[in-house]
């Protein structure tokens, strides 16, 4: 099976129809020929096919309440056992939620929805997993549920979130719309920085996790885009918890050249040999972003 790919598949348009699952796999939209979730416990889930596999699925178009994997009788389509967050597909969707990875949605003719095609399979764009929760399903068993919301603004720029934005060069960084930066907010580079610190905040040392899956945010020291023109490079990135990410972006604190902190107590944690910070970015943040009167 080909390597898992997240985000847009270049050359595939929203609304495109595919004859069968083999055609979906050949196009790179959805690799498995039977499973409804394309993903694993390590990388996350990149794609879902809706084709009537679970009676509890709810399709509202731009919002989908999706029933996770497991406990389903493939012949009757009924639930016969409880589901678990630890099954491969469900854990993959949890990772996609925690890491902000977009999920491709394809609807099949077997999916009872007004948004489904009359024949074959229709690719319907990118969604984000925004919530997960347990529920007792229609058949009386516990099911894992996921809320997915459609990403409505997709840039024509062929951005591949599996690669760093570095590949576009410094001159291109400011041209990438902020909507796409949010869509592709977990690029290969930012995810690497988080993995270096095991999703632990470099300021407070807190690690947020659910079911062992870490959550942190990659913060740019010198912001991208005009007027700051920071670069999407590892030496301009930090691994922070949500609180310290917002505080840093809004100038509530800054990092000095010796990695001491101003505005909050403590010192920035750095892993020698695995992460280096460009001092010029720290100077820029201190001068232009830090609210000295705050």
mmCIF file of C-alpha atoms in Angstrom:
data_model
loop_
_atom_site.group_PDB
_atom_site.id
_atom_site.type_symbol
_atom_site.label_atom_id
_atom_site.label_comp_id
_atom_site.label_asym_id
_atom_site.label_seq_id
_atom_site.Cartn_x
_atom_site.Cartn_y
_atom_site.Cartn_z
ATOM 1 C CA UNK A 1 0.000 0.000 0.000
ATOM 2 C CA UNK A 2 1.272 3.482 -0.872
ATOM 3 C CA UNK A 3 2.457 5.869 1.846
ATOM 4 C CA UNK A 4 -0.318 7.768 3.604
ATOM 5 C CA UNK A 5 -0.908 11.281 2.229
ATOM 6 C CA UNK A 6 -2.806 14.066 3.971
ATOM 7 C CA UNK A 7 -4.658 16.968 2.398
ATOM 8 C CA UNK A 8 -5.428 17.726 -1.219
ATOM 9 C CA UNK A 9 -4.410 15.327 -3.958
ATOM 10 C CA UNK A 10 -3.116 17.474 -6.796
ATOM 11 C CA UNK A 11 -5.194 17.041 -9.934
ATOM 12 C CA UNK A 12 -8.306 15.776 -8.095
ATOM 13 C CA UNK A 13 -11.214 18.208 -7.957
ATOM 14 C CA UNK A 14 -14.060 18.351 -5.471
ATOM 15 C CA UNK A 15 -17.129 16.629 -6.907
ATOM 16 C CA UNK A 16 -15.093 14.272 -9.092
ATOM 17 C CA UNK A 17 -16.748 10.875 -9.591
ATOM 18 C CA UNK A 18 -14.925 7.534 -9.373
ATOM 19 C CA UNK A 19 -16.259 4.247 -10.648
ATOM 20 C CA UNK A 20 -15.237 2.084 -7.694
ATOM 21 C CA UNK A 21 -12.885 1.703 -4.721
ATOM 22 C CA UNK A 22 -10.049 0.599 -6.991
ATOM 23 C CA UNK A 23 -10.315 3.903 -8.862
ATOM 24 C CA UNK A 24 -10.272 5.815 -5.555
ATOM 25 C CA UNK A 25 -7.119 3.969 -4.509
ATOM 26 C CA UNK A 26 -5.428 4.518 -7.871
ATOM 27 C CA UNK A 27 -6.098 8.263 -7.605
ATOM 28 C CA UNK A 28 -4.585 8.385 -4.102
ATOM 29 C CA UNK A 29 -7.847 9.495 -2.486
ATOM 30 C CA UNK A 30 -8.467 6.416 -0.316
ATOM 31 C CA UNK A 31 -6.018 3.501 -0.235
ATOM 32 C CA UNK A 32 -7.899 0.549 1.350
ATOM 33 C CA UNK A 33 -10.389 -1.267 -0.854
ATOM 34 C CA UNK A 34 -12.783 -2.164 1.975
ATOM 35 C CA UNK A 35 -12.114 -0.200 5.176
ATOM 36 C CA UNK A 36 -14.025 3.050 5.570
ATOM 37 C CA UNK A 37 -11.119 4.796 7.325
ATOM 38 C CA UNK A 38 -7.713 5.234 5.708
ATOM 39 C CA UNK A 39 -5.184 5.643 8.498
ATOM 40 C CA UNK A 40 -3.260 4.085 11.348
ATOM 41 C CA UNK A 41 -2.364 4.515 15.015
ATOM 42 C CA UNK A 42 0.903 6.331 14.310
ATOM 43 C CA UNK A 43 0.274 8.877 11.537
ATOM 44 C CA UNK A 44 -3.450 9.587 11.825
ATOM 45 C CA UNK A 45 -6.327 9.158 9.381
ATOM 46 C CA UNK A 46 -6.286 10.924 6.027
ATOM 47 C CA UNK A 47 -9.528 9.783 4.403
ATOM 48 C CA UNK A 48 -13.044 8.480 5.066
ATOM 49 C CA UNK A 49 -15.457 6.814 2.653
ATOM 50 C CA UNK A 50 -19.149 7.110 3.565
ATOM 51 C CA UNK A 51 -21.031 4.217 1.973
ATOM 52 C CA UNK A 52 -23.752 3.120 4.388
ATOM 53 C CA UNK A 53 -21.560 1.031 6.660
ATOM 54 C CA UNK A 54 -23.002 2.342 9.953
ATOM 55 C CA UNK A 55 -26.635 3.104 10.782
ATOM 56 C CA UNK A 56 -25.650 5.865 13.234
ATOM 57 C CA UNK A 57 -23.853 8.096 10.705
ATOM 58 C CA UNK A 58 -25.397 11.559 10.263
ATOM 59 C CA UNK A 59 -24.635 13.528 7.101
ATOM 60 C CA UNK A 60 -25.544 17.228 7.231
ATOM 61 C CA UNK A 61 -23.375 18.210 4.279
ATOM 62 C CA UNK A 62 -20.808 20.592 5.749
ATOM 63 C CA UNK A 63 -21.020 18.728 9.073
ATOM 64 C CA UNK A 64 -20.750 14.961 9.436
ATOM 65 C CA UNK A 65 -21.308 12.989 12.644
ATOM 66 C CA UNK A 66 -19.298 9.889 11.865
ATOM 67 C CA UNK A 67 -19.407 6.517 13.606
ATOM 68 C CA UNK A 68 -15.957 5.070 14.220
ATOM 69 C CA UNK A 69 -14.592 1.635 13.436
ATOM 70 C CA UNK A 70 -15.353 -1.675 15.092
ATOM 71 C CA UNK A 71 -18.167 -3.841 16.454
ATOM 72 C CA UNK A 72 -20.119 -3.825 13.184
ATOM 73 C CA UNK A 73 -21.545 -6.841 11.370
ATOM 74 C CA UNK A 74 -20.592 -6.253 7.701
ATOM 75 C CA UNK A 75 -23.540 -8.314 6.470
ATOM 76 C CA UNK A 76 -26.350 -6.648 8.438
ATOM 77 C CA UNK A 77 -24.606 -3.256 8.928
ATOM 78 C CA UNK A 78 -25.713 -3.437 12.573
ATOM 79 C CA UNK A 79 -23.634 -2.879 15.691
ATOM 80 C CA UNK A 80 -22.966 -6.100 17.629
ATOM 81 C CA UNK A 81 -20.247 -4.970 20.082
ATOM 82 C CA UNK A 82 -18.823 -1.880 21.760
ATOM 83 C CA UNK A 83 -16.244 0.221 19.944
ATOM 84 C CA UNK A 84 -12.873 1.304 21.365
ATOM 85 C CA UNK A 85 -10.735 4.424 20.923
ATOM 86 C CA UNK A 86 -7.750 2.099 20.568
ATOM 87 C CA UNK A 87 -8.820 0.467 17.308
ATOM 88 C CA UNK A 88 -6.652 1.535 14.387
ATOM 89 C CA UNK A 89 -9.184 3.694 12.554
ATOM 90 C CA UNK A 90 -10.555 5.405 15.664
ATOM 91 C CA UNK A 91 -7.150 6.178 17.085
ATOM 92 C CA UNK A 92 -6.104 7.489 13.679
ATOM 93 C CA UNK A 93 -9.041 9.930 13.682
ATOM 94 C CA UNK A 94 -8.137 11.016 17.229
ATOM 95 C CA UNK A 95 -4.618 11.789 16.026
ATOM 96 C CA UNK A 96 -6.018 13.769 13.095
ATOM 97 C CA UNK A 97 -8.165 15.776 15.524
ATOM 98 C CA UNK A 98 -5.373 16.401 18.038
ATOM 99 C CA UNK A 99 -2.836 17.315 15.345
ATOM 100 C CA UNK A 100 -5.183 19.314 13.096
ATOM 101 C CA UNK A 101 -4.810 17.032 10.074
ATOM 102 C CA UNK A 102 -7.424 17.397 7.296
ATOM 103 C CA UNK A 103 -9.486 14.361 6.287
ATOM 104 C CA UNK A 104 -10.654 13.718 2.733
ATOM 105 C CA UNK A 105 -14.357 12.812 2.512
ATOM 106 C CA UNK A 106 -15.780 10.598 -0.243
ATOM 107 C CA UNK A 107 -19.457 9.648 -0.462
ATOM 108 C CA UNK A 108 -20.568 6.412 -2.101
ATOM 109 C CA UNK A 109 -23.881 5.529 -3.727
ATOM 110 C CA UNK A 110 -24.609 3.179 -0.818
ATOM 111 C CA UNK A 111 -24.594 6.098 1.652
ATOM 112 C CA UNK A 112 -28.202 7.192 2.228
ATOM 113 C CA UNK A 113 -27.807 10.931 1.927
ATOM 114 C CA UNK A 114 -28.946 13.640 -0.481
ATOM 115 C CA UNK A 115 -25.255 14.511 -0.863
ATOM 116 C CA UNK A 116 -24.352 11.060 -2.212
ATOM 117 C CA UNK A 117 -23.969 10.222 -5.914
ATOM 118 C CA UNK A 118 -26.455 7.957 -7.672
ATOM 119 C CA UNK A 119 -23.576 5.740 -8.846
ATOM 120 C CA UNK A 120 -19.956 5.186 -7.870
ATOM 121 C CA UNK A 121 -18.105 7.443 -5.442
ATOM 122 C CA UNK A 122 -17.889 11.233 -5.245
ATOM 123 C CA UNK A 123 -14.929 13.040 -3.680
ATOM 124 C CA UNK A 124 -16.314 15.901 -1.563
ATOM 125 C CA UNK A 125 -13.268 17.773 -0.253
ATOM 126 C CA UNK A 126 -11.438 18.296 3.033
ATOM 127 C CA UNK A 127 -12.898 18.215 6.535
ATOM 128 C CA UNK A 128 -11.422 18.679 10.007
ATOM 129 C CA UNK A 129 -12.210 16.413 12.966
ATOM 130 C CA UNK A 130 -13.387 18.933 15.573
ATOM 131 C CA UNK A 131 -14.829 16.720 18.336
ATOM 132 C CA UNK A 132 -14.929 13.145 19.573
ATOM 133 C CA UNK A 133 -17.361 11.590 22.055
ATOM 134 C CA UNK A 134 -18.920 8.317 23.205
ATOM 135 C CA UNK A 135 -22.570 7.486 22.607
ATOM 136 C CA UNK A 136 -24.894 4.514 22.897
ATOM 137 C CA UNK A 137 -25.873 3.735 19.308
ATOM 138 C CA UNK A 138 -29.195 2.682 17.850
ATOM 139 C CA UNK A 139 -28.268 -0.983 18.395
ATOM 140 C CA UNK A 140 -27.541 -0.478 22.111
ATOM 141 C CA UNK A 141 -23.735 -0.645 21.961
ATOM 142 C CA UNK A 142 -21.193 2.044 22.778
ATOM 143 C CA UNK A 143 -19.856 3.759 19.688
ATOM 144 C CA UNK A 144 -17.039 6.231 19.075
ATOM 145 C CA UNK A 145 -18.366 9.346 17.391
ATOM 146 C CA UNK A 146 -16.528 12.083 15.500
ATOM 147 C CA UNK A 147 -17.759 15.483 14.350
ATOM 148 C CA UNK A 148 -16.175 16.598 11.075
ATOM 149 C CA UNK A 149 -16.569 20.099 9.642
ATOM 150 C CA UNK A 150 -15.839 21.049 6.049
ATOM 151 C CA UNK A 151 -13.011 23.362 5.124
ATOM 152 C CA UNK A 152 -14.851 25.690 2.764
ATOM 153 C CA UNK A 153 -11.968 27.883 1.577
ATOM 154 C CA UNK A 154 -9.342 25.929 -0.316
ATOM 155 C CA UNK A 155 -6.537 27.864 -2.003
ATOM 156 C CA UNK A 156 -5.635 27.042 -5.618
ATOM 157 C CA UNK A 157 -2.026 26.891 -4.452
ATOM 158 C CA UNK A 158 -1.012 23.185 -4.625
ATOM 159 C CA UNK A 159 0.157 23.070 -1.025
ATOM 160 C CA UNK A 160 1.103 19.601 0.153
ATOM 161 C CA UNK A 161 0.986 19.451 3.955
ATOM 162 C CA UNK A 162 3.239 16.408 3.878
ATOM 163 C CA UNK A 163 6.107 18.768 3.061
ATOM 164 C CA UNK A 164 7.490 21.824 4.794
ATOM 165 C CA UNK A 165 6.558 25.277 3.564
ATOM 166 C CA UNK A 166 10.328 25.766 3.280
ATOM 167 C CA UNK A 167 10.039 24.161 -0.153
ATOM 168 C CA UNK A 168 8.287 27.295 -1.408
ATOM 169 C CA UNK A 169 11.191 29.527 -0.401
ATOM 170 C CA UNK A 170 11.228 32.692 1.676
ATOM 171 C CA UNK A 171 9.752 34.796 -1.136
ATOM 172 C CA UNK A 172 6.662 32.587 -1.319
ATOM 173 C CA UNK A 173 5.919 32.400 2.397
ATOM 174 C CA UNK A 174 4.009 35.692 2.523
ATOM 175 C CA UNK A 175 1.863 34.690 -0.472
ATOM 176 C CA UNK A 176 0.305 31.675 1.194
ATOM 177 C CA UNK A 177 -3.165 32.682 2.456
ATOM 178 C CA UNK A 178 -3.752 32.473 6.188
ATOM 179 C CA UNK A 179 -6.700 30.160 5.514
ATOM 180 C CA UNK A 180 -4.341 27.617 4.035
ATOM 181 C CA UNK A 181 -1.879 28.023 6.879
ATOM 182 C CA UNK A 182 -4.690 27.061 9.226
ATOM 183 C CA UNK A 183 -5.711 24.142 7.025
ATOM 184 C CA UNK A 184 -2.126 22.925 6.782
ATOM 185 C CA UNK A 185 -1.174 23.996 10.275
ATOM 186 C CA UNK A 186 0.436 20.669 10.999
ATOM 187 C CA UNK A 187 3.039 20.598 8.237
ATOM 188 C CA UNK A 188 5.769 18.020 8.302
ATOM 189 C CA UNK A 189 8.111 20.610 9.812
ATOM 190 C CA UNK A 190 5.847 21.774 12.631
ATOM 191 C CA UNK A 191 4.977 18.196 13.519
ATOM 192 C CA UNK A 192 8.671 17.347 13.682
ATOM 193 C CA UNK A 193 9.255 20.149 16.202
ATOM 194 C CA UNK A 194 6.392 18.871 18.351
ATOM 195 C CA UNK A 195 7.775 15.346 18.204
ATOM 196 C CA UNK A 196 11.213 16.587 19.300
ATOM 197 C CA UNK A 197 9.576 17.827 22.515
ATOM 198 C CA UNK A 198 7.043 14.978 22.753
ATOM 199 C CA UNK A 199 4.232 17.554 22.528
ATOM 200 C CA UNK A 200 5.454 19.210 25.739
ATOM 201 C CA UNK A 201 5.387 23.007 26.071
ATOM 202 C CA UNK A 202 8.872 24.540 26.026
ATOM 203 C CA UNK A 203 7.741 27.246 28.450
ATOM 204 C CA UNK A 204 5.664 25.540 31.152
ATOM 205 C CA UNK A 205 6.543 21.864 30.638
ATOM 206 C CA UNK A 206 2.884 20.792 30.411
ATOM 207 C CA UNK A 207 1.961 17.950 28.051
ATOM 208 C CA UNK A 208 -1.681 17.785 26.985
ATOM 209 C CA UNK A 209 -2.806 14.322 25.917
ATOM 210 C CA UNK A 210 -5.806 12.081 25.433
ATOM 211 C CA UNK A 211 -5.450 8.323 25.270
ATOM 212 C CA UNK A 212 -1.694 8.833 25.027
ATOM 213 C CA UNK A 213 -1.939 11.177 22.011
ATOM 214 C CA UNK A 214 -0.108 14.432 22.660
ATOM 215 C CA UNK A 215 -1.355 17.870 21.660
ATOM 216 C CA UNK A 216 0.760 20.997 21.267
ATOM 217 C CA UNK A 217 0.967 23.924 18.869
ATOM 218 C CA UNK A 218 3.812 25.098 16.683
ATOM 219 C CA UNK A 219 4.359 28.825 17.231
ATOM 220 C CA UNK A 220 6.332 31.079 14.906
ATOM 221 C CA UNK A 221 8.690 33.428 16.726
ATOM 222 C CA UNK A 222 8.736 35.951 13.891
ATOM 223 C CA UNK A 223 5.248 35.805 12.328
ATOM 224 C CA UNK A 224 4.732 34.738 8.723
ATOM 225 C CA UNK A 225 3.352 37.095 6.091
ATOM 226 C CA UNK A 226 3.351 40.860 5.786
ATOM 227 C CA UNK A 227 4.566 42.942 7.499
ATOM 228 C CA UNK A 228 6.795 40.583 9.509
ATOM 229 C CA UNK A 229 7.903 38.212 6.715
ATOM 230 C CA UNK A 230 9.085 35.448 9.018
ATOM 231 C CA UNK A 231 10.182 32.146 7.504
ATOM 232 C CA UNK A 232 8.631 28.741 8.068
ATOM 233 C CA UNK A 233 11.877 27.190 9.266
ATOM 234 C CA UNK A 234 12.627 25.083 12.326
ATOM 235 C CA UNK A 235 14.783 27.875 13.797
ATOM 236 C CA UNK A 236 11.648 30.081 13.820
ATOM 237 C CA UNK A 237 9.374 27.534 15.524
ATOM 238 C CA UNK A 238 8.532 26.677 19.109
ATOM 239 C CA UNK A 239 6.490 23.842 20.641
ATOM 240 C CA UNK A 240 3.979 25.480 22.997
ATOM 241 C CA UNK A 241 0.761 24.671 24.837
ATOM 242 C CA UNK A 242 -2.314 26.603 23.605
ATOM 243 C CA UNK A 243 -2.136 29.130 26.483
ATOM 244 C CA UNK A 244 1.486 30.047 25.937
ATOM 245 C CA UNK A 245 1.018 30.064 22.159
ATOM 246 C CA UNK A 246 -1.679 32.754 22.429
ATOM 247 C CA UNK A 247 0.289 34.682 25.056
ATOM 248 C CA UNK A 248 3.420 34.623 22.904
ATOM 249 C CA UNK A 249 1.597 35.647 19.707
ATOM 250 C CA UNK A 250 -0.137 38.517 21.505
ATOM 251 C CA UNK A 251 3.054 39.777 23.100
ATOM 252 C CA UNK A 252 2.283 38.871 26.716
ATOM 253 C CA UNK A 253 5.818 37.500 27.042
ATOM 254 C CA UNK A 254 8.970 37.184 25.008
ATOM 255 C CA UNK A 255 12.186 35.159 24.904
ATOM 256 C CA UNK A 256 15.522 36.855 25.380
ATOM 257 C CA UNK A 257 18.710 35.969 23.528
ATOM 258 C CA UNK A 258 19.937 33.895 26.501
ATOM 259 C CA UNK A 259 16.558 32.019 26.465
ATOM 260 C CA UNK A 260 15.378 33.655 29.693
ATOM 261 C CA UNK A 261 11.770 34.881 29.613
ATOM 262 C CA UNK A 262 10.307 38.343 30.069
ATOM 263 C CA UNK A 263 6.635 38.701 30.991
ATOM 264 C CA UNK A 264 6.407 35.256 32.607
ATOM 265 C CA UNK A 265 8.684 33.368 34.949
ATOM 266 C CA UNK A 266 11.078 30.691 33.799
ATOM 267 C CA UNK A 267 13.393 29.851 30.970
ATOM 268 C CA UNK A 268 12.802 28.361 27.529
ATOM 269 C CA UNK A 269 13.646 24.669 27.362
ATOM 270 C CA UNK A 270 15.787 23.705 24.353
ATOM 271 C CA UNK A 271 16.918 20.225 23.322
ATOM 272 C CA UNK A 272 20.584 20.656 22.315
ATOM 273 C CA UNK A 273 21.493 19.080 19.011
ATOM 274 C CA UNK A 274 17.857 18.633 18.004
ATOM 275 C CA UNK A 275 16.530 22.187 17.878
ATOM 276 C CA UNK A 276 18.273 25.518 17.420
ATOM 277 C CA UNK A 277 16.671 28.965 17.356
ATOM 278 C CA UNK A 278 17.789 31.894 15.196
ATOM 279 C CA UNK A 279 18.654 34.698 17.622
ATOM 280 C CA UNK A 280 17.531 37.305 15.079
ATOM 281 C CA UNK A 281 13.978 35.964 15.351
ATOM 282 C CA UNK A 282 14.063 36.402 19.128
ATOM 283 C CA UNK A 283 15.326 39.974 18.745
ATOM 284 C CA UNK A 284 12.543 40.702 16.264
ATOM 285 C CA UNK A 285 9.818 39.338 18.564
ATOM 286 C CA UNK A 286 11.236 41.272 21.524
ATOM 287 C CA UNK A 287 11.295 44.505 19.551
ATOM 288 C CA UNK A 288 8.070 44.292 17.523
ATOM 289 C CA UNK A 289 5.677 41.884 19.289
ATOM 290 C CA UNK A 290 6.398 41.975 23.024
ATOM 291 C CA UNK A 291 4.134 44.431 24.829
ATOM 292 C CA UNK A 292 6.631 46.088 27.137
ATOM 293 C CA UNK A 293 3.840 48.072 28.807
ATOM 294 C CA UNK A 294 1.532 45.069 29.200
#
